[in-house]
C-alpha atoms as a PDB file:
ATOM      1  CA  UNK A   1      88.258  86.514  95.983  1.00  0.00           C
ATOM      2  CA  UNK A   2      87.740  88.268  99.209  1.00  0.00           C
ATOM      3  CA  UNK A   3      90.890  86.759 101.121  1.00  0.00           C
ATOM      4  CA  UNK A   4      92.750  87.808  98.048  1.00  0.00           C
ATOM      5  CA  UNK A   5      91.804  91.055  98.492  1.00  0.00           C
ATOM      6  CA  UNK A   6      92.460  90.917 102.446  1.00  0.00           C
ATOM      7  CA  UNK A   7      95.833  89.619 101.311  1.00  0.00           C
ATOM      8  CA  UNK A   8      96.162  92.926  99.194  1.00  0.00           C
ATOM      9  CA  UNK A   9      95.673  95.488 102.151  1.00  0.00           C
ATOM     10  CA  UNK A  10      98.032  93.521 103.903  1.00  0.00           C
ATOM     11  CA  UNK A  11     100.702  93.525 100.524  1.00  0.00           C
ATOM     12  CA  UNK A  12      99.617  97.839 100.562  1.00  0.00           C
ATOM     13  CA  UNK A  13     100.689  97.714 104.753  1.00  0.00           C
ATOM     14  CA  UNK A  14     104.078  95.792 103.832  1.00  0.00           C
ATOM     15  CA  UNK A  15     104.597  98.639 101.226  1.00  0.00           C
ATOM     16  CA  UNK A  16     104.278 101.187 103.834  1.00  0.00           C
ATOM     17  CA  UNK A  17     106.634  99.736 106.449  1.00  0.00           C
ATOM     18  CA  UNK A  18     109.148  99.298 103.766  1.00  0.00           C
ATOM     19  CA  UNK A  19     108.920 102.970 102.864  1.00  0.00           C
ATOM     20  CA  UNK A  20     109.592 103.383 106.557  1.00  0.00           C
ATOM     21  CA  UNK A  21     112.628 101.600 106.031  1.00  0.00           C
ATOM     22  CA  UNK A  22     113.784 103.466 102.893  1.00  0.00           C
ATOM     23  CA  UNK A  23     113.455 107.017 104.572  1.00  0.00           C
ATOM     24  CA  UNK A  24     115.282 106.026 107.474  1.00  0.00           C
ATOM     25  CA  UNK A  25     118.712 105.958 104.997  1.00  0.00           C
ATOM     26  CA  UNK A  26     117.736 109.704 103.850  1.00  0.00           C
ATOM     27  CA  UNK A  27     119.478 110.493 107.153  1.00  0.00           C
ATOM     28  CA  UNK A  28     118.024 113.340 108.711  1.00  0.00           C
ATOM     29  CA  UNK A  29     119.157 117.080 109.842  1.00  0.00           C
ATOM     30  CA  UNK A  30     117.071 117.635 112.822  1.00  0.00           C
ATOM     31  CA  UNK A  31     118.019 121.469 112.827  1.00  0.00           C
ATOM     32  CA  UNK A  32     116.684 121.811 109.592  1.00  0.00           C
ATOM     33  CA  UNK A  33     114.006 119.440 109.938  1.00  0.00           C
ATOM     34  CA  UNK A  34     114.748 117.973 106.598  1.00  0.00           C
ATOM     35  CA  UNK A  35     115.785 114.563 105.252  1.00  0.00           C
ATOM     36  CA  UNK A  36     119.501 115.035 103.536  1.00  0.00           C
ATOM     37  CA  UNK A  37     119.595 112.553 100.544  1.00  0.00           C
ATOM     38  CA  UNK A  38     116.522 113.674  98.334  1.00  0.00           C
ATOM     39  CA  UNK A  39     117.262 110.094  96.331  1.00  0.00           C
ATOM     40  CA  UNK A  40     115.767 107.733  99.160  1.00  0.00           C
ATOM     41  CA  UNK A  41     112.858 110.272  99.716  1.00  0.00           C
ATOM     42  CA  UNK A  42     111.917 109.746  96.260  1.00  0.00           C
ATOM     43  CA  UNK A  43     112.319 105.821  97.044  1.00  0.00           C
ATOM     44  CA  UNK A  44     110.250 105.909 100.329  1.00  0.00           C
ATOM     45  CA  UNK A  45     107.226 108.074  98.371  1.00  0.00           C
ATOM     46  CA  UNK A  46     107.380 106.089  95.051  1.00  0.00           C
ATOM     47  CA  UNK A  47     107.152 102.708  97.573  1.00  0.00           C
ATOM     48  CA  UNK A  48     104.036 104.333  99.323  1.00  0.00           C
ATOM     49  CA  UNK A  49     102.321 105.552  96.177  1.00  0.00           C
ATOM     50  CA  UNK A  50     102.638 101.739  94.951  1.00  0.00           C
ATOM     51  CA  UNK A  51     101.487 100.717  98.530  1.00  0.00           C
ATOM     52  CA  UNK A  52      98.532 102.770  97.925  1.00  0.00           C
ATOM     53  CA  UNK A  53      97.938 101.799  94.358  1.00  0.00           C
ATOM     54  CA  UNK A  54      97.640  98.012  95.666  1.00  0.00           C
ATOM     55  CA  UNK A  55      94.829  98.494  98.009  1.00  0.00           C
ATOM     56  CA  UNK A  56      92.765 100.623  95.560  1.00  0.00           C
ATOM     57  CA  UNK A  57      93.037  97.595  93.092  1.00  0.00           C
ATOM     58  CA  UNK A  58      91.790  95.277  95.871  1.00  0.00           C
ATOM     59  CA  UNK A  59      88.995  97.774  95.724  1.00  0.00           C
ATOM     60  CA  UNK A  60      87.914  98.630  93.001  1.00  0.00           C
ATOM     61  CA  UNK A  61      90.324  96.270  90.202  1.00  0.00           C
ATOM     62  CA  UNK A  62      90.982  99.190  87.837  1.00  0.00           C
ATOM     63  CA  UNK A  63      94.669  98.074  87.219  1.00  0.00           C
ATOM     64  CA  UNK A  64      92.985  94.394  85.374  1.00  0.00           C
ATOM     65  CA  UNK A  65      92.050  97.244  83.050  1.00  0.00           C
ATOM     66  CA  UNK A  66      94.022  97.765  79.320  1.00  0.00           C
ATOM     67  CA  UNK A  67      97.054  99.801  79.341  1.00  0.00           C
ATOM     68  CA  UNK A  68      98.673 101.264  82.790  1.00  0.00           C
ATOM     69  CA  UNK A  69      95.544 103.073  84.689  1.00  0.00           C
ATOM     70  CA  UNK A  70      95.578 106.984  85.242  1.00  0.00           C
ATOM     71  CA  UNK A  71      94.948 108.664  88.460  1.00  0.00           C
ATOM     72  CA  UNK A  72      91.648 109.883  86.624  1.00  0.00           C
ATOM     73  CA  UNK A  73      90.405 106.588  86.715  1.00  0.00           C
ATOM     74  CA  UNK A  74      91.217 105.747  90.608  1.00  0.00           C
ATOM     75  CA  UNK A  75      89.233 109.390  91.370  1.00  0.00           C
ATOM     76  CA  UNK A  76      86.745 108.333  89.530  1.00  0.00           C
ATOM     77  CA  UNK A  77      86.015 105.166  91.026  1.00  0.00           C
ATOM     78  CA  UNK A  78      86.454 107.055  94.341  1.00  0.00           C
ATOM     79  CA  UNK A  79      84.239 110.034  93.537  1.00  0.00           C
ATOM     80  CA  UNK A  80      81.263 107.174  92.712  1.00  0.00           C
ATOM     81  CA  UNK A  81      82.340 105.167  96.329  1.00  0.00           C
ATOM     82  CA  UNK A  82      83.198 107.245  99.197  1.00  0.00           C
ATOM     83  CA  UNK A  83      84.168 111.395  98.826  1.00  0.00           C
ATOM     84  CA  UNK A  84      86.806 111.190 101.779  1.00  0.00           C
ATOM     85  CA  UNK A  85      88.692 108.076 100.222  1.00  0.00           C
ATOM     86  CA  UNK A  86      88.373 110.968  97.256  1.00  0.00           C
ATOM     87  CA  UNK A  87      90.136 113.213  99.203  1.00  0.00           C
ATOM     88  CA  UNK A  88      93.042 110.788 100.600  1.00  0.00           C
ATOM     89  CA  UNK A  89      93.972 110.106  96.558  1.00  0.00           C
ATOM     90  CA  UNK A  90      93.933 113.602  95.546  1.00  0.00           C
ATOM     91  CA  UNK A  91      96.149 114.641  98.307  1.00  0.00           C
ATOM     92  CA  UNK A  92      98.227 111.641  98.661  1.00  0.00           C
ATOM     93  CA  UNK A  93      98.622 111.886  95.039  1.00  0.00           C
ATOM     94  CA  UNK A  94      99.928 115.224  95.134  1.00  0.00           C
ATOM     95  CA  UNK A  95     102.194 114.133  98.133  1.00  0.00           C
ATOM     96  CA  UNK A  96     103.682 110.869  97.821  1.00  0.00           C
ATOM     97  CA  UNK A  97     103.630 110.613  93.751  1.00  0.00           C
ATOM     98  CA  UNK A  98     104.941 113.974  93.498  1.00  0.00           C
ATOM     99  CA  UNK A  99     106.192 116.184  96.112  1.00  0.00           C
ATOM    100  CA  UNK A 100     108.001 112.780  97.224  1.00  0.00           C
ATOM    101  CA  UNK A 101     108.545 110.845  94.591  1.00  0.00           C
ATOM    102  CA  UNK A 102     109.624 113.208  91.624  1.00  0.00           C
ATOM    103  CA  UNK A 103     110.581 115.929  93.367  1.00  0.00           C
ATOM    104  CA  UNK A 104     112.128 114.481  96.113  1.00  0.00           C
ATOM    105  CA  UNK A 105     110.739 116.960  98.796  1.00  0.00           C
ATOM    106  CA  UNK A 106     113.048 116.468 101.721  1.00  0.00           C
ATOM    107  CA  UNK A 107     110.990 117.902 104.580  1.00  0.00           C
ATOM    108  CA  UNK A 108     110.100 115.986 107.468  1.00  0.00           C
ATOM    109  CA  UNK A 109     106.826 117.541 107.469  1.00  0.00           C
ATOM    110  CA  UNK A 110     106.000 116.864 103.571  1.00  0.00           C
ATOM    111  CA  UNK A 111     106.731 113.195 104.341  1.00  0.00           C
ATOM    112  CA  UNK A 112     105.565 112.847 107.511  1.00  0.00           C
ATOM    113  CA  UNK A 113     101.540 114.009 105.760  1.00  0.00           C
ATOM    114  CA  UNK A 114     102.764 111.168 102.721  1.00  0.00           C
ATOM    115  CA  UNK A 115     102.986 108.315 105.370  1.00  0.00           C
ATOM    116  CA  UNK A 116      99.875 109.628 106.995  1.00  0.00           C
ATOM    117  CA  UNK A 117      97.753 110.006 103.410  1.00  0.00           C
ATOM    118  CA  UNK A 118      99.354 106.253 102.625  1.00  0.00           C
ATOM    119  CA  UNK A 119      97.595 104.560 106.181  1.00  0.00           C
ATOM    120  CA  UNK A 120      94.726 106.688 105.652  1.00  0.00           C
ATOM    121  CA  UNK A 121      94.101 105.102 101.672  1.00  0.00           C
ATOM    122  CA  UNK A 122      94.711 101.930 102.829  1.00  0.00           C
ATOM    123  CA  UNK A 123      92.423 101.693 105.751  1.00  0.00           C
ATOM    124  CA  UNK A 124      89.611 103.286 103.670  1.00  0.00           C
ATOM    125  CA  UNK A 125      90.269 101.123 101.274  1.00  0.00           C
ATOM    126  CA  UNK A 126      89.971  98.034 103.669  1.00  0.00           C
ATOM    127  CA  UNK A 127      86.875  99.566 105.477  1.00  0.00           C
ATOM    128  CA  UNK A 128      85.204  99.473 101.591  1.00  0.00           C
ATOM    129  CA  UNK A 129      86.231  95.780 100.958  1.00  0.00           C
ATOM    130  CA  UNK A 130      83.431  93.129 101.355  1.00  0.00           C
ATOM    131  CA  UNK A 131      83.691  91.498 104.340  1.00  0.00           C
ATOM    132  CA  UNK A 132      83.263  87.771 104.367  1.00  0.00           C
ATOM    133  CA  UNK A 133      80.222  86.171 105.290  1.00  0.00           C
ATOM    134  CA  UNK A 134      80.887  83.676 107.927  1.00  0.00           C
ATOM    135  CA  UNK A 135      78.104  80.737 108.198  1.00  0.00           C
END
């Protein structure tokens, strides 16, 4: 169970390079400092959201629950575990999900704070794992 979820923070990283990927076709207007196709913003923030959403199941398992699990039930398992992982989903949330990801906020600097909340979940989240015991 514990390499699984070791295999799940890894799955979350692979989520966050591909986003990386995706937001390098928004092309980008340097003057402006803004991406220029809103569409793979929303692509790159969705992909990090989901990134995220796999390491906090390989923490705490809330999406084996019924029915799709609500961002009141990932800051609730976070407000019980660790405030600052807390604090990464409520802004991240608010960043990725939906600045980026419905709204399609194209500036650098909205995205830039999405890829930085994304690493910051996931290495929480793989700081809070068990660690093996090795005999």
């Amino acid at each position: 169970m514990i390499m699984k979820k070791k295999n799940q923070i890894e799955e979350a990283r692979r989520y966050v390079a591909n986003a990386e990927e995706v937001i390098k076709k928004a092309g980008f207007d340097p003057e402006l400092k803004r991406y220029t196709d809103g569409k793979y913003v929303k692509m790159a923030g969705n992909t990090l959201w989901n990134g995220c959403l796999v390491a906090l199941d390989a923490l705490f398992g809330i999406s084996k629950c019924k029915g799709r699990p609500d961002i009141d039930k990932y800051k609730d398992a976070a407000r019980k575990r660790d405030r600052k992982l807390l604090a990464y989903i409520v802004d991240g949330y608010n960043i990725m999900h939906l600045a980026m990801g419905y709204d399609g906020n194209e500036s650098k600097k909205v995205c830039e704070a999405g890829f930085e909340y994304a690493n910051a979940i996931i290495d929480c989240c793989e700081k809070l794992c068990p660690v093996p015991v090795v005999a």
